[in-house]
Tab-separated table of C-alpha atoms and ligand atoms in Angstrom:
chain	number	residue	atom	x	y	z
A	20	UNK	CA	0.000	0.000	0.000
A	21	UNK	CA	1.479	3.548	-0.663
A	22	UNK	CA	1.362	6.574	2.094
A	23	UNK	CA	-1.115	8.807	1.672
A	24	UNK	CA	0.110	11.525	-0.480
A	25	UNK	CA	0.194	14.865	1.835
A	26	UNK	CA	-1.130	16.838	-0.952
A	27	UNK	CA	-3.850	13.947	-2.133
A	28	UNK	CA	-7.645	14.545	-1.889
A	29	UNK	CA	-7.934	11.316	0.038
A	30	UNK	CA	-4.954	12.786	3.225
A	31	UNK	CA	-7.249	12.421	6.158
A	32	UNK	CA	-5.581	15.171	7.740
A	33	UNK	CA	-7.232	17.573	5.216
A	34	UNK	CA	-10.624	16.178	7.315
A	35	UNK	CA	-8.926	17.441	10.539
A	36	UNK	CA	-11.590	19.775	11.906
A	37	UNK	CA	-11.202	23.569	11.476
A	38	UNK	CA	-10.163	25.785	14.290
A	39	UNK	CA	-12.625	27.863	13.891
A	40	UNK	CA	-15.453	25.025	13.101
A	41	UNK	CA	-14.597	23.882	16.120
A	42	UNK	CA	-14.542	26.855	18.918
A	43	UNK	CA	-18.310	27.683	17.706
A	44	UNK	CA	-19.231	23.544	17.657
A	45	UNK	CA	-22.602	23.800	19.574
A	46	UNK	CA	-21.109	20.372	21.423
A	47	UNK	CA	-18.136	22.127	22.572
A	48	UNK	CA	-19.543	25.389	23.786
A	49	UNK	CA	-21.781	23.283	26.064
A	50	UNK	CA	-18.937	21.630	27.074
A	51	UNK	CA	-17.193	24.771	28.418
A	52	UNK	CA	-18.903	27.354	29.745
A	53	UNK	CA	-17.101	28.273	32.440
A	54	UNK	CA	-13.786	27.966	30.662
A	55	UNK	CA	-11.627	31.247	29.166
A	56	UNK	CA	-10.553	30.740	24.927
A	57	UNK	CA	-6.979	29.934	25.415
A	58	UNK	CA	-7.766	26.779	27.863
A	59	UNK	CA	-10.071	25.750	24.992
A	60	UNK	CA	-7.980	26.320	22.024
A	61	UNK	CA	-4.993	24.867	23.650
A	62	UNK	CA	-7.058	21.475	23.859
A	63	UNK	CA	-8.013	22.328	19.939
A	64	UNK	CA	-4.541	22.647	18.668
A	65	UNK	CA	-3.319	19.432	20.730
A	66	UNK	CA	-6.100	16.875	19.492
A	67	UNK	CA	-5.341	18.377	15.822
A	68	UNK	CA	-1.661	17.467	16.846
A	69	UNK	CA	-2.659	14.269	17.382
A	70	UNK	CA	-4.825	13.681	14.601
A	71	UNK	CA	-2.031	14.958	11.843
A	72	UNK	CA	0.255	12.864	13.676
A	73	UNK	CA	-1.944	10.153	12.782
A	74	UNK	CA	-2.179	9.142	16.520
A	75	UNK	CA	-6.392	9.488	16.869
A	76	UNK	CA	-9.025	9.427	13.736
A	77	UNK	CA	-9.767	13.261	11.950
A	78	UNK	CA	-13.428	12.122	13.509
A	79	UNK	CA	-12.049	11.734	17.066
A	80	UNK	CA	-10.729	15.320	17.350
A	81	UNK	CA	-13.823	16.773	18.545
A	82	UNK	CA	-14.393	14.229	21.246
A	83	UNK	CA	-10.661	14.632	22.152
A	84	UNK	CA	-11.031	18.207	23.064
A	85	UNK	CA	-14.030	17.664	25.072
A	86	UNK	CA	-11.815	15.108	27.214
A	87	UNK	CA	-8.981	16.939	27.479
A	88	UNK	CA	-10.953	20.268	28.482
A	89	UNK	CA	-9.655	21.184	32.141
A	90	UNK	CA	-12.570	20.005	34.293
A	91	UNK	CA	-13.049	23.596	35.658
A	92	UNK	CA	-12.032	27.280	35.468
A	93	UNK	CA	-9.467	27.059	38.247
A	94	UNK	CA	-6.576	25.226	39.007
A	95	UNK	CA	-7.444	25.381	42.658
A	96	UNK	CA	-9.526	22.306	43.768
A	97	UNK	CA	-11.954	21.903	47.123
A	98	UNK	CA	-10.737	19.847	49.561
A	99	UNK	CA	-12.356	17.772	52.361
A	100	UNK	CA	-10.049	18.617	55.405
A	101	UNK	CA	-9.935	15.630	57.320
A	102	UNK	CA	-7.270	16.411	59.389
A	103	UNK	CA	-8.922	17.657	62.422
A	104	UNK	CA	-6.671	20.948	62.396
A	105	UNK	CA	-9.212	23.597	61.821
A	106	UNK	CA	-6.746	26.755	60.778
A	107	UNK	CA	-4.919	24.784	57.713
A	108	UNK	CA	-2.788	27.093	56.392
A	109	UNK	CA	-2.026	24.650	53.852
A	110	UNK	CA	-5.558	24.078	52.778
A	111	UNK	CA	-6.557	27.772	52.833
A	112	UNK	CA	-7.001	28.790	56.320
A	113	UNK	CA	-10.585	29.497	57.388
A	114	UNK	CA	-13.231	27.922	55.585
A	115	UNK	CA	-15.864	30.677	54.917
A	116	UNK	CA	-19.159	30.699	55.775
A	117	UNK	CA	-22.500	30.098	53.928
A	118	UNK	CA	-23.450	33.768	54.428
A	119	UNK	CA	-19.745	34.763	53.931
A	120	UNK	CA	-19.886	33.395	50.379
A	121	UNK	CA	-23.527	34.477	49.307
A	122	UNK	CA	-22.151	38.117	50.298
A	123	UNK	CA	-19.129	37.815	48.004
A	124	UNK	CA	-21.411	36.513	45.282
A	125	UNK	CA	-23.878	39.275	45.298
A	126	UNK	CA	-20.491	41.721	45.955
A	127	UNK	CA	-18.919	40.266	42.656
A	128	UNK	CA	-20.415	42.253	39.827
A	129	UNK	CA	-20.976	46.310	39.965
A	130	UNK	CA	-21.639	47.310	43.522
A	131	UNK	CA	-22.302	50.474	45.655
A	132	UNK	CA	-18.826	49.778	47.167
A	133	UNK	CA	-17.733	53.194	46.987
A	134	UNK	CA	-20.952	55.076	46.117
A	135	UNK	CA	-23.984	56.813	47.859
A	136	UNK	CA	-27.175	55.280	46.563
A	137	UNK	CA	-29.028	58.033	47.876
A	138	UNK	CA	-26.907	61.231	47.489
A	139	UNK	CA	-25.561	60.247	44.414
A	140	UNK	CA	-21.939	60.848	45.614
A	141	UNK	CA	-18.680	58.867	46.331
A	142	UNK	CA	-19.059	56.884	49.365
A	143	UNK	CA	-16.995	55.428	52.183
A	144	UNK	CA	-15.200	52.439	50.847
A	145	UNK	CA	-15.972	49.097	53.448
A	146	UNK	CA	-17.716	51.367	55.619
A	147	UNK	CA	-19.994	48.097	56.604
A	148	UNK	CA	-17.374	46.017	57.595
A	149	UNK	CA	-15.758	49.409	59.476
A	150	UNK	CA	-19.130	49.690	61.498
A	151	UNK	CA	-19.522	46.017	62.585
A	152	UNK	CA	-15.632	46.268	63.641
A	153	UNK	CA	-16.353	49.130	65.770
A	154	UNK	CA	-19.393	47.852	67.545
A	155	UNK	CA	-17.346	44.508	68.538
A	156	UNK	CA	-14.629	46.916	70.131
A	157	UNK	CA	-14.179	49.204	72.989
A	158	UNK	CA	-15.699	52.754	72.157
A	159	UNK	CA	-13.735	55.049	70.603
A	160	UNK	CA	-11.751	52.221	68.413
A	161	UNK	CA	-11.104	53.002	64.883
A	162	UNK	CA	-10.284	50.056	62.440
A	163	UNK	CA	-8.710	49.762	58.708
A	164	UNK	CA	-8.768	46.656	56.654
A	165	UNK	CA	-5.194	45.607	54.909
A	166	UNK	CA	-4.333	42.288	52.824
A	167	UNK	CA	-3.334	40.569	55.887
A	168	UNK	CA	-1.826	40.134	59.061
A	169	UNK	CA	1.064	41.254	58.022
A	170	UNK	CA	0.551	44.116	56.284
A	171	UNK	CA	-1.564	45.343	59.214
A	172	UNK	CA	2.150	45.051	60.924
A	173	UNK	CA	3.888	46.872	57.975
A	174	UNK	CA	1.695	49.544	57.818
A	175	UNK	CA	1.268	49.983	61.465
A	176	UNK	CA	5.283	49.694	62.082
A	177	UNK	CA	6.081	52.176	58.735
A	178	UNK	CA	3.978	54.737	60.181
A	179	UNK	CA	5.328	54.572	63.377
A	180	UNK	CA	8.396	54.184	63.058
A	181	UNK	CA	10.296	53.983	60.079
A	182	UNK	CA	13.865	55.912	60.310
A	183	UNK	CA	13.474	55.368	64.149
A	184	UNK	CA	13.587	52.253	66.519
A	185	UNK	CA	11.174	49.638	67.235
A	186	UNK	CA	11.453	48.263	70.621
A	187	UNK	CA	11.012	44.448	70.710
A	188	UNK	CA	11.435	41.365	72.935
A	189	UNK	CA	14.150	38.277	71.593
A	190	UNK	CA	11.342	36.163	73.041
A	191	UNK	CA	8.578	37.589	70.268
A	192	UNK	CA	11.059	37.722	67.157
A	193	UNK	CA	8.909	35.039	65.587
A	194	UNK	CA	9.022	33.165	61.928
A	195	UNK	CA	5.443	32.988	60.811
A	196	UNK	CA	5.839	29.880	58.472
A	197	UNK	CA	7.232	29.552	54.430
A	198	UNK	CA	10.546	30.844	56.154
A	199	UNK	CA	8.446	34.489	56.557
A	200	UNK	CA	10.121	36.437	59.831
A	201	UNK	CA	8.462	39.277	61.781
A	202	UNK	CA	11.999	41.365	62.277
A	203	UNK	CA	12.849	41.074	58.556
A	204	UNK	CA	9.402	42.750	57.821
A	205	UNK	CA	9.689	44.954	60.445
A	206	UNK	CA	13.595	46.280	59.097
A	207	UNK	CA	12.222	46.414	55.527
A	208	UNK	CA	9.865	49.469	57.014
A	209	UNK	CA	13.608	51.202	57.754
A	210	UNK	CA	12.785	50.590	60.934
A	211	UNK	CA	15.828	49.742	63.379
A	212	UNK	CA	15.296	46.730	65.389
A	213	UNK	CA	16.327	47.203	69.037
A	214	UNK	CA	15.891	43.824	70.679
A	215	UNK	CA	16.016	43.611	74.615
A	216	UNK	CA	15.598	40.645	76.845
A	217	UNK	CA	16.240	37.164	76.001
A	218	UNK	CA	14.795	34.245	74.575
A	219	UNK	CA	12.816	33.304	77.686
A	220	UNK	CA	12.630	36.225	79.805
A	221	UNK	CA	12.135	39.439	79.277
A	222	UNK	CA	11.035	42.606	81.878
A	223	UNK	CA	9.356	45.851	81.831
A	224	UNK	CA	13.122	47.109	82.912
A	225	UNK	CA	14.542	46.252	79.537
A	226	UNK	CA	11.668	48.129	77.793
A	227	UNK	CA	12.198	51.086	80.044
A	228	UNK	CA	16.308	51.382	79.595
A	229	UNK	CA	15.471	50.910	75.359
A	230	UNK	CA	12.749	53.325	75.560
A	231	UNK	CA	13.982	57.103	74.386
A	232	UNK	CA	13.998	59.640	71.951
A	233	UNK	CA	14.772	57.069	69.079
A	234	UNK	CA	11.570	55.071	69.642
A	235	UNK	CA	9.138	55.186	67.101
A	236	UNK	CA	7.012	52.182	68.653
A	237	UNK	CA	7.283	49.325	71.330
A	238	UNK	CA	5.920	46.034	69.475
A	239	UNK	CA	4.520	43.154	71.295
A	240	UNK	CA	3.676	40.205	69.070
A	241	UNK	CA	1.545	37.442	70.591
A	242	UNK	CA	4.465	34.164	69.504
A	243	UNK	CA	1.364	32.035	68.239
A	244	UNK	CA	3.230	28.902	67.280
A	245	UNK	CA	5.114	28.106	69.512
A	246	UNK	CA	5.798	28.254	73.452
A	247	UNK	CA	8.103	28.855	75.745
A	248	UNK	CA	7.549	27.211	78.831
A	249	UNK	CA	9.396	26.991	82.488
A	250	UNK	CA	11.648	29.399	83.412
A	251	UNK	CA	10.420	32.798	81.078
A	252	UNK	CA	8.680	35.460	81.664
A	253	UNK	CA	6.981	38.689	79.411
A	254	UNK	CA	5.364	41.860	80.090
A	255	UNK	CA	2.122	42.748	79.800
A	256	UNK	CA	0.362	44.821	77.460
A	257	UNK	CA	-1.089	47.349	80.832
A	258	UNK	CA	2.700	48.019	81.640
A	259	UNK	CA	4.574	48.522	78.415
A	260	UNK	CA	1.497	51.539	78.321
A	261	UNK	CA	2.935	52.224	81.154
A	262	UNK	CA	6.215	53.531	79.005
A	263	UNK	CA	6.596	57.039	77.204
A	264	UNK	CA	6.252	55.082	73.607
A	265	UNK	CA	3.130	53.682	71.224
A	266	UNK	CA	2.770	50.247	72.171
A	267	UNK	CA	1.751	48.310	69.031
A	268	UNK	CA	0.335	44.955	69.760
A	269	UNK	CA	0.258	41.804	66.991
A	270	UNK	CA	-2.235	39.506	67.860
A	271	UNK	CA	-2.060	37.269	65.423
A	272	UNK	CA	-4.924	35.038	65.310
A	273	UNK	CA	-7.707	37.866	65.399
A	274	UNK	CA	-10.190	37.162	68.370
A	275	UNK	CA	-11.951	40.493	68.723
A	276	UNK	CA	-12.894	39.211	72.576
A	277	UNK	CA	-11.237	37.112	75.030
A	278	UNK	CA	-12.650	33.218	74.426
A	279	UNK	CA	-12.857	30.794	77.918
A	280	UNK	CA	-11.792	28.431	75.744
A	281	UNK	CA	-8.069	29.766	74.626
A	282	UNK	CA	-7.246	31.298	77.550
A	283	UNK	CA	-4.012	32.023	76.565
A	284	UNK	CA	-4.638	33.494	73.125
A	285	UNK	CA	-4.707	37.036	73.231
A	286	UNK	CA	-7.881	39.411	71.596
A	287	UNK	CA	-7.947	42.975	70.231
A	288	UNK	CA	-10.611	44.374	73.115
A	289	UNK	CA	-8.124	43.231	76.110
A	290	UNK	CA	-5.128	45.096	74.220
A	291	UNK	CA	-6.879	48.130	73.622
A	292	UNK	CA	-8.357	48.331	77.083
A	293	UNK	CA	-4.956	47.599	78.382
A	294	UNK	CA	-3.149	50.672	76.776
A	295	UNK	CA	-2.383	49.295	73.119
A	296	UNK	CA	-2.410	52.453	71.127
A	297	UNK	CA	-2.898	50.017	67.369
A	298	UNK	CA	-3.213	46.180	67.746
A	299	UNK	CA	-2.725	44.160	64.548
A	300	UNK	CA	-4.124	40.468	63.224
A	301	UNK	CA	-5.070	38.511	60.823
A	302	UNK	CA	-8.897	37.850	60.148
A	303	UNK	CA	-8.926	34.073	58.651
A	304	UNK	CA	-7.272	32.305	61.468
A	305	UNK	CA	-9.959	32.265	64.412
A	306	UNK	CA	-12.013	35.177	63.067
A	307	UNK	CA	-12.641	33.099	60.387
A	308	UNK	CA	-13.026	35.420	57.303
A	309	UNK	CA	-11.231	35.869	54.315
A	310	UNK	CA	-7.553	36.604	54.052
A	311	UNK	CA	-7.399	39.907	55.654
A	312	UNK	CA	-5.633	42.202	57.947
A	313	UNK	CA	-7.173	44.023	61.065
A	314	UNK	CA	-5.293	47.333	62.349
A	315	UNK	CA	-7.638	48.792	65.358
A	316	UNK	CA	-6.618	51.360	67.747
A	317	UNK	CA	-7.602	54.755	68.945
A	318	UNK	CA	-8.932	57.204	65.719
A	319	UNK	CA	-6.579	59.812	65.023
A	320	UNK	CA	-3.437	57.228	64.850
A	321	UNK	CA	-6.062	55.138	62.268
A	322	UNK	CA	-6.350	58.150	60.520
A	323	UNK	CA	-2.470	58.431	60.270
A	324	UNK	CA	-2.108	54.581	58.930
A	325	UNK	CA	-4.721	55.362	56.626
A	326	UNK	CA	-3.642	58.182	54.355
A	327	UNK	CA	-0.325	56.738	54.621
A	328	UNK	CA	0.842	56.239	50.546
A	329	UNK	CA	1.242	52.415	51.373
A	330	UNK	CA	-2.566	52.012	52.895
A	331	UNK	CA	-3.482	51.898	48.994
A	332	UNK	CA	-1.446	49.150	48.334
A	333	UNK	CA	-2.436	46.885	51.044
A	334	UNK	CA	-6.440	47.866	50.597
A	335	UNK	CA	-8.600	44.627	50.330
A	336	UNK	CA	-10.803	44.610	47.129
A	337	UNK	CA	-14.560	44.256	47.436
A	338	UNK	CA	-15.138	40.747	47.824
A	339	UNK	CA	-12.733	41.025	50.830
A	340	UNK	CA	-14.868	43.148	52.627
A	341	UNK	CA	-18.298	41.574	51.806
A	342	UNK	CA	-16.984	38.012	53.134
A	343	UNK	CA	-15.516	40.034	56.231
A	344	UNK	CA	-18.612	41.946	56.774
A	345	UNK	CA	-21.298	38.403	56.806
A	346	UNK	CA	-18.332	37.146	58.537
A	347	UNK	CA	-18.385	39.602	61.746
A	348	UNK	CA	-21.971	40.033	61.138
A	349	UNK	CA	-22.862	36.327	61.085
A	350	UNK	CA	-23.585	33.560	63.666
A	351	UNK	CA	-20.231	31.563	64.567
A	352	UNK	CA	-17.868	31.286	61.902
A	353	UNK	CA	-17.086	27.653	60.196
A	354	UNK	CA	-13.805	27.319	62.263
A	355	UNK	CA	-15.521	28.168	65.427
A	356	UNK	CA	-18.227	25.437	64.915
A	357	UNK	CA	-15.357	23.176	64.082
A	358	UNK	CA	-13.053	24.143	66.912
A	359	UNK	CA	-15.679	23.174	69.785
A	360	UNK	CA	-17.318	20.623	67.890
A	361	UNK	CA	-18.596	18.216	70.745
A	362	UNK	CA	-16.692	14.529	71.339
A	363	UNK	CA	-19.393	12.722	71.592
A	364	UNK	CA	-20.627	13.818	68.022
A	365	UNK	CA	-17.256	13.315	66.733
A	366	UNK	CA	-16.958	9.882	68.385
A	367	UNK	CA	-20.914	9.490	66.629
A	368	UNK	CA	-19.669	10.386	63.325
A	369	UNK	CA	-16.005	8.822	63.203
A	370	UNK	CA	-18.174	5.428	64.137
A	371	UNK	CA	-20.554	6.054	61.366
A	372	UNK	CA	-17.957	6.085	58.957
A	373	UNK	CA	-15.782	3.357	60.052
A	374	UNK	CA	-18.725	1.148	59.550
A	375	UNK	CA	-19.560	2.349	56.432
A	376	UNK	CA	-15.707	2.017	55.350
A	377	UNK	CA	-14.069	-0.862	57.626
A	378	UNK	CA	-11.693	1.622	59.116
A	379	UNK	CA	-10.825	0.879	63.534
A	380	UNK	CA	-12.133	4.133	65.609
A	381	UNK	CA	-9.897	5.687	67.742
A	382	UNK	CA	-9.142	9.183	69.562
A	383	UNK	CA	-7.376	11.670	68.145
A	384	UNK	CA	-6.745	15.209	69.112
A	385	UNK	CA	-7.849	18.139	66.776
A	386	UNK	CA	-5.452	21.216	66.700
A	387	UNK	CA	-6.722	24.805	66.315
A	388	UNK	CA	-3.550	25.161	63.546
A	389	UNK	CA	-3.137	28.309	61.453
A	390	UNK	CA	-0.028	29.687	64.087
A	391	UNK	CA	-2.915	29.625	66.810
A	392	UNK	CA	-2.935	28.507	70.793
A	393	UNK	CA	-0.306	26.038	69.770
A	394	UNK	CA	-0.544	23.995	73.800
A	395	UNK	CA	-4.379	23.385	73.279
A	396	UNK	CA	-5.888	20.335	72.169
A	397	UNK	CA	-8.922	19.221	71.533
A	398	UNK	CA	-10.174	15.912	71.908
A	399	UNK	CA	-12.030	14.030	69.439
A	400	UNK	CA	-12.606	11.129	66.986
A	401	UNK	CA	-10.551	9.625	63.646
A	402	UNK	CA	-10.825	6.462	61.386
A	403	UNK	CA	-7.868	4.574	60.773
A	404	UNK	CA	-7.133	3.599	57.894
A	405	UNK	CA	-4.181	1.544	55.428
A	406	UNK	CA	-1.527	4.766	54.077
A	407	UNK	CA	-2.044	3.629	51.213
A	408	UNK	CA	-5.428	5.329	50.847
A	409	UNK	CA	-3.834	8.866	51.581
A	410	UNK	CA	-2.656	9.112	47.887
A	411	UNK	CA	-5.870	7.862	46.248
A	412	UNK	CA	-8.098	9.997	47.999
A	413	UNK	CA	-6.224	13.222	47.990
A	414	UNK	CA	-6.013	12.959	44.421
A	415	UNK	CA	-9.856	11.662	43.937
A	416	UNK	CA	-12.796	14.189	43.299
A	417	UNK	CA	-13.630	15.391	45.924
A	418	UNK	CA	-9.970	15.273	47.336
A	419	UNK	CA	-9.994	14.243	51.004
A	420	UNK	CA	-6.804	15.273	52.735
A	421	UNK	CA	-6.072	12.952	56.103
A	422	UNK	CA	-2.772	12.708	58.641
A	423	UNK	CA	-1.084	10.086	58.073
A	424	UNK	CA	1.317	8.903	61.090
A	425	UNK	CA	3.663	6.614	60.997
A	426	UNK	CA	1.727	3.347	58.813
A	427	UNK	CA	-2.309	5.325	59.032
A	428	UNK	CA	-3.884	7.027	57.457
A	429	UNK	CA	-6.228	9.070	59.921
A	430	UNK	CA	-9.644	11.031	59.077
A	431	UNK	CA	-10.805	12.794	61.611
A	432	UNK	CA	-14.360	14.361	60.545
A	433	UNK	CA	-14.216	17.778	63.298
A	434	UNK	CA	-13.297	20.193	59.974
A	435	UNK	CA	-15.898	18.309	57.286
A	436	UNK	CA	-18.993	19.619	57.584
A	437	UNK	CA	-21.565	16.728	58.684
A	438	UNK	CA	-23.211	17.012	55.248
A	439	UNK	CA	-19.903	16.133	53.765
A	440	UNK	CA	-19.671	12.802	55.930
A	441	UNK	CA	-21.255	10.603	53.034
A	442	UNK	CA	-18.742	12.287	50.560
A	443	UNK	CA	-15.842	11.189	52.934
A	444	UNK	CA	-16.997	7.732	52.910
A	445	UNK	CA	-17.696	7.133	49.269
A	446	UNK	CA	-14.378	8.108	48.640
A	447	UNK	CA	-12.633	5.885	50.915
A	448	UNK	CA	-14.868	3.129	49.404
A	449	UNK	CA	-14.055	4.264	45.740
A	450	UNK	CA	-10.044	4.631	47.176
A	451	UNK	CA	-10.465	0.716	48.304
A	452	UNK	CA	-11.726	-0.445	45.380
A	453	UNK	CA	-9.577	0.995	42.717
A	454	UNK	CA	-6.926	-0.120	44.948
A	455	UNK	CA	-8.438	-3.697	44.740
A	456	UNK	CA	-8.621	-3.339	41.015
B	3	PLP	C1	-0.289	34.721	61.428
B	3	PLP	C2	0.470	35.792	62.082
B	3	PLP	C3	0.979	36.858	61.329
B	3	PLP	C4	0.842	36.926	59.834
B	3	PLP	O1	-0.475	37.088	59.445
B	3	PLP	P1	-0.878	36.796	57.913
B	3	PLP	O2	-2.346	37.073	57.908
B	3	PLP	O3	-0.517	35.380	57.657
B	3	PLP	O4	-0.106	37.737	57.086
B	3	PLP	C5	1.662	37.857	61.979
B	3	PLP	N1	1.826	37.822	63.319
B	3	PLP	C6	1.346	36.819	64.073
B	3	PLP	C7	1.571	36.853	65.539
B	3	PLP	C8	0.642	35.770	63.477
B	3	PLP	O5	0.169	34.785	64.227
């Protein structure tokens, strides 16, 4: 038999589909809604690859695009964290809310977001989330919204203090995680770090001989993953007021109010009542909004942070606010239903799905996560399971993300929520029979 001749009326690559026949194929639109043109005419000019290669039939092209059309419009996939630690940095920190995510749906197209439906003028940008920020706080408490927690440092620290000192304990020069430091964000203000104390103790004394006409703040920040314990010692927030020097207070992990619960995790009202002049934090860790930084603190200095030049690079755009807004406006947020999640419906649950799956129920101890009361525990439920199942099922649909330690794999149901439960367990079944396969 010859080759086909390249130039012959009988090629079948001169039956390859069209470009252009294809992008407008009523089958293909249908196919891809959701998707942008380049995703879809990638997949186009690969299957026509393929097909002039001779590799798949001129008629096959069509149905090759429509398999090898990304399944959706972002790379980033849900996940099912069944890990039992409820702040996951790795897994996007706080889950949002139902009414968090209906607010940044109806926020997404044109809104009045910086407009005066009735006047007809500009408006105050976030001014809702501004309002529910000042009636969680002590009167008198201004607040401005930056991309996170530590921008609310940068800014805070830059106006402050840059081209002067910032006064700061060797027991609170912490690394946040991803090899991210506090001092090294602090310095890059032009701030100059002037450390006193030591690892583990530190005294108002030290403050008070640092303290003078070079200070441009004193900066207390909460250590939130780690502790030292034993022989150490810090000062509170009441007497570093006490010096002649804005006290700037990082938080970290964003409780507006103190919690029974974490009695060792500090919140904003406590600060300011105790003499911080800004406090800083992030609002996805147990606020449990959207990536987001809180600066509070008395008005005047807010003022100051916010007609600073960098304030309008660190502003949060629109959906920001509207998820932070249902979020302090809302009942409890996801990662505080998680977080005190009863053991005996844990326990209920974990047992449900271990007999659905075959898995042996035993404790295990959520953690709050997220650089957050690192000493508390809290005690719950998981399945164990074979390791071999951690692969499967977080690369399945929906991907389920477990702990495995040393030869199980562990889900631990506290951060799914309970409608989620059957999902969980028609994976793992799924997971054990492909692996049976
Ligand atoms: C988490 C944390 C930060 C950083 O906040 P991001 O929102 O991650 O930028 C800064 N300081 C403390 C004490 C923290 O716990």
């Amino acid at each position: 038999m010859t080759p086909p001749d390249p130039h012959g009326q009988d090629d079948p690559r001169r039956r390859i589909p069209r470009t252009d026949d294809l992008l407008t194929h009523p089958t293909l639109t249908a196919a891809s809604p959701h998707l942008g043109r380049s995703d879809i005419l990638q997949a186009i000019h690969a299957a026509q690859d393929l097909a002039r290669q001779g590799q798949i039939a001129p008629e096959d092209v069509l149905a090759q695009v429509i398999a090898a059309l990304p399944g959706s419009s972002s790379a980033q996939r849900p996940v099912l964290n069944a890990t039992g630690v409820v702040v996951h940095t790795n897994l996007g920190r706080a889950p949002l809310s139902h009414h968090a995510i209906e607010a940044v749906v109806r926020a997404a197209g044109y809104s009045d977001l910086e407009f005066d439906l009735q006047t007809g003028q500009r408006g105050t940008r976030g001014e809702g989330v501004l309002a529910a920020l000042r009636r969680a706080l002590p009167e008198g408490t201004d607040a401005l919204v930056v991309n996170n927690g530590a921008a609310a440092l940068l800014l805070a620290v830059t106006t402050l203090a840059a081209g002067r000192e910032v006064v700061v304990s060797r027991g609170e020069l912490v690394e946040i995680g991803d090899g991210f430091r506090l001092p090294d964000l602090m310095v890059s203000t032009g701030a100059r770090l002037r450390e006193v104390g030591t690892t583990n103790r530190t005294g108002l004394a030290d403050y008070a001989a640092a303290v003078g006409a070079e200070t441009g703040a004193v900066v207390k920040i909460h250590p939130s993953n780690f502790r030292i314990e034993g022989f150490s010692s810090e000062v509170a927030v009441a007497d570093l007021a006490t010096l002649d020097a804005p006290v700037i207070v990082d938080i970290g992990s964003g409780l507006l109010a103190p919690d029974p619960q974490l009695p060792d995790e500090p919140d904003a009202t406590s600060a300011l009542r105790a003499g911080a002049q800004l406090v800083t934090a992030s609002a996805d860790k147990l606020l449990g909004g959207p990536q987001a930084g809180l600066v509070l603190g008395e008005t005047g200095l807010v003022q100051r942070l916010r007609r600073h030049p960098l304030a309008r690079a660190l502003r949060v755009d629109k959906l920001t606010l509207a998820a932070l807004e249902a979020t302090l406006r809302g009942g409890p947020a996801p990662v505080t239903t998680y977080r005190t999640a009863p053991e005996g419906q844990l326990q209920h649950r974990a047992s449900a799905l271990a007999s659905q799956v075959g898995g042996r129920l035993r404790r295990h101890d959520g953690l709050v996560g997220g650089g957050g009361a690192p000493g508390v525990v809290l005690p719950g439920w998981a399945v164990a399971l074979p390791a071999e199942l951690a692969l499967p099922l977080r690369t399945g649909d929906p991907a389920v993300v477990g702990r495995v330690e040393a030869d199980e794999l562990l889900l631990d149901l506290r951060c799914v929520p309970e409608e989620s439960d059957d999902a969980v367990a028609a994976a793992v079944l799924s997971a054990l029979d492909a692996g049976r396969a």
